[in-house]
Amino acid sequence: MKFPDSRMVSYGILGGVIGGILFGILMQMQGMIGMIAAMIGSESTVVGWIIHMMISIIFGISFVAVTSFIHNLWAAAVVFGIAIWVVGPLVIMPLMLGMGTMVAQAFAPEQMMSLATHLFFAFVVAVTVNLLKRNEKADEKEFTLKTS
């Protein structure tokens, strides 16, 4: 297993930022950013966004780590999206809010929507990483052609 190099980590960070902003907009529209802030006892939307973006960046980096052992980017996105859905809104978030886990309600409509949005985030990160890798390969090819 090859661990991601600094270039791939930076791709994961950018993917996490882009995915976090898009996912955060969806969460904001649903009034969910406040729940993120509530995990640390705050009611501030700004605090919710800061925490959400920090988590998104960590998840972006984690995604590129997953691609070290799941080499198909799209399969990695599906596995990762499901994993962050289980770990985040089904386990950690409700525990931090004093509610117990939501695992028993995993197939309730609101949790299925949460799964869809976490898959959306994972695919945004995967698309970002894929585009950055393609751009890098194109730049290398162009450099090779010009220096030959």
CSV table of C-alpha atoms in Angstrom, one decimal, residues 11-112:
chain,number,residue,atom,x,y,z
A,11,TYR,CA,-5.7,17.5,-4.0
A,12,GLY,CA,-7.7,16.0,-1.1
A,13,ILE,CA,-7.6,19.3,0.7
A,14,LEU,CA,-8.9,21.2,-2.3
A,15,GLY,CA,-11.5,18.4,-2.9
A,16,GLY,CA,-12.6,18.7,0.7
A,17,VAL,CA,-12.9,22.5,0.4
A,18,ILE,CA,-15.0,22.3,-2.8
A,19,GLY,CA,-17.1,19.4,-1.5
A,20,GLY,CA,-17.5,21.1,1.9
A,21,ILE,CA,-18.7,24.4,0.4
A,22,LEU,CA,-21.3,22.6,-1.9
A,23,PHE,CA,-22.4,20.2,0.8
A,24,GLY,CA,-22.5,23.1,3.3
A,25,ILE,CA,-24.8,25.1,1.1
A,26,LEU,CA,-27.2,22.1,1.0
A,27,MET,CA,-26.9,21.8,4.8
A,28,GLN,CA,-27.5,25.5,5.3
A,29,MET,CA,-30.6,25.3,3.1
A,30,GLN,CA,-31.9,22.5,5.3
A,31,GLY,CA,-31.0,24.3,8.5
A,32,MET,CA,-28.5,21.7,9.5
A,33,ILE,CA,-25.3,23.9,10.0
A,34,GLY,CA,-26.6,24.8,13.5
A,35,MET,CA,-26.5,21.1,14.5
A,36,ILE,CA,-22.8,21.1,13.6
A,37,ALA,CA,-22.2,24.1,15.9
A,38,ALA,CA,-24.3,22.5,18.6
A,39,MET,CA,-21.8,19.6,18.8
A,40,ILE,CA,-19.5,22.0,20.7
A,41,GLY,CA,-22.3,23.9,22.5
A,42,SER,CA,-22.6,26.8,20.1
A,43,GLU,CA,-25.6,28.2,18.3
A,44,SER,CA,-23.4,30.2,15.8
A,45,THR,CA,-23.9,29.6,12.1
A,46,VAL,CA,-20.3,30.8,11.6
A,47,VAL,CA,-19.0,28.3,14.1
A,48,GLY,CA,-21.0,25.6,12.4
A,49,TRP,CA,-19.4,26.5,9.0
A,50,ILE,CA,-15.9,26.5,10.5
A,51,ILE,CA,-16.4,23.1,12.0
A,52,HIS,CA,-18.0,21.8,8.9
A,53,MET,CA,-15.2,23.0,6.7
A,54,MET,CA,-12.5,21.6,9.0
A,55,ILE,CA,-14.3,18.2,8.9
A,56,SER,CA,-14.6,18.5,5.1
A,57,ILE,CA,-10.8,19.1,4.8
A,58,ILE,CA,-10.0,16.1,7.0
A,59,PHE,CA,-12.4,14.0,5.0
A,60,GLY,CA,-10.8,15.2,1.7
A,61,ILE,CA,-7.4,14.1,3.0
A,62,SER,CA,-8.9,10.8,4.2
A,63,PHE,CA,-10.4,10.2,0.8
A,64,VAL,CA,-7.0,10.3,-0.9
A,65,ALA,CA,-5.8,7.9,1.8
A,66,VAL,CA,-8.6,5.5,0.9
A,67,THR,CA,-7.5,5.7,-2.8
A,68,SER,CA,-4.2,4.2,-1.7
A,69,PHE,CA,-5.9,0.8,-1.3
A,70,ILE,CA,-9.1,1.2,-3.4
A,71,HIS,CA,-7.6,2.2,-6.7
A,72,ASN,CA,-10.9,2.7,-8.6
A,73,LEU,CA,-11.8,6.3,-7.8
A,74,TRP,CA,-15.5,5.8,-8.2
A,75,ALA,CA,-15.6,2.7,-6.0
A,76,ALA,CA,-13.6,4.6,-3.4
A,77,ALA,CA,-16.1,7.4,-3.5
A,78,VAL,CA,-19.0,5.0,-2.8
A,79,VAL,CA,-17.2,3.2,0.0
A,80,PHE,CA,-16.0,6.5,1.5
A,81,GLY,CA,-19.4,8.2,1.2
A,82,ILE,CA,-21.1,5.4,3.0
A,83,ALA,CA,-18.3,5.3,5.7
A,84,ILE,CA,-18.5,9.0,6.5
A,85,TRP,CA,-22.3,8.8,6.6
A,86,VAL,CA,-22.2,6.0,9.2
A,87,VAL,CA,-19.4,7.6,11.2
A,88,GLY,CA,-20.7,11.2,11.1
A,89,PRO,CA,-24.5,11.6,11.2
A,90,LEU,CA,-25.3,8.0,12.4
A,91,VAL,CA,-22.7,7.7,15.2
A,92,ILE,CA,-20.5,10.7,16.2
A,93,MET,CA,-22.8,13.6,15.7
A,94,PRO,CA,-25.8,12.2,17.6
A,95,LEU,CA,-23.5,11.0,20.4
A,96,MET,CA,-22.0,14.5,20.7
A,97,LEU,CA,-25.5,15.9,20.8
A,98,GLY,CA,-26.5,13.5,23.6
A,99,MET,CA,-29.0,11.6,21.5
A,100,GLY,CA,-27.4,8.1,21.3
A,101,THR,CA,-26.6,6.7,17.8
A,102,MET,CA,-29.0,6.8,14.9
A,103,VAL,CA,-27.9,3.5,13.5
A,104,ALA,CA,-31.4,1.9,14.2
A,105,GLN,CA,-32.9,4.7,12.1
A,106,ALA,CA,-30.4,4.4,9.2
A,107,PHE,CA,-33.1,3.6,6.7
A,108,ALA,CA,-35.5,6.4,7.7
A,109,PRO,CA,-36.2,8.9,4.9
A,110,GLU,CA,-34.2,11.7,6.5
A,111,GLN,CA,-31.2,9.3,7.0
A,112,MET,CA,-31.4,8.2,3.3
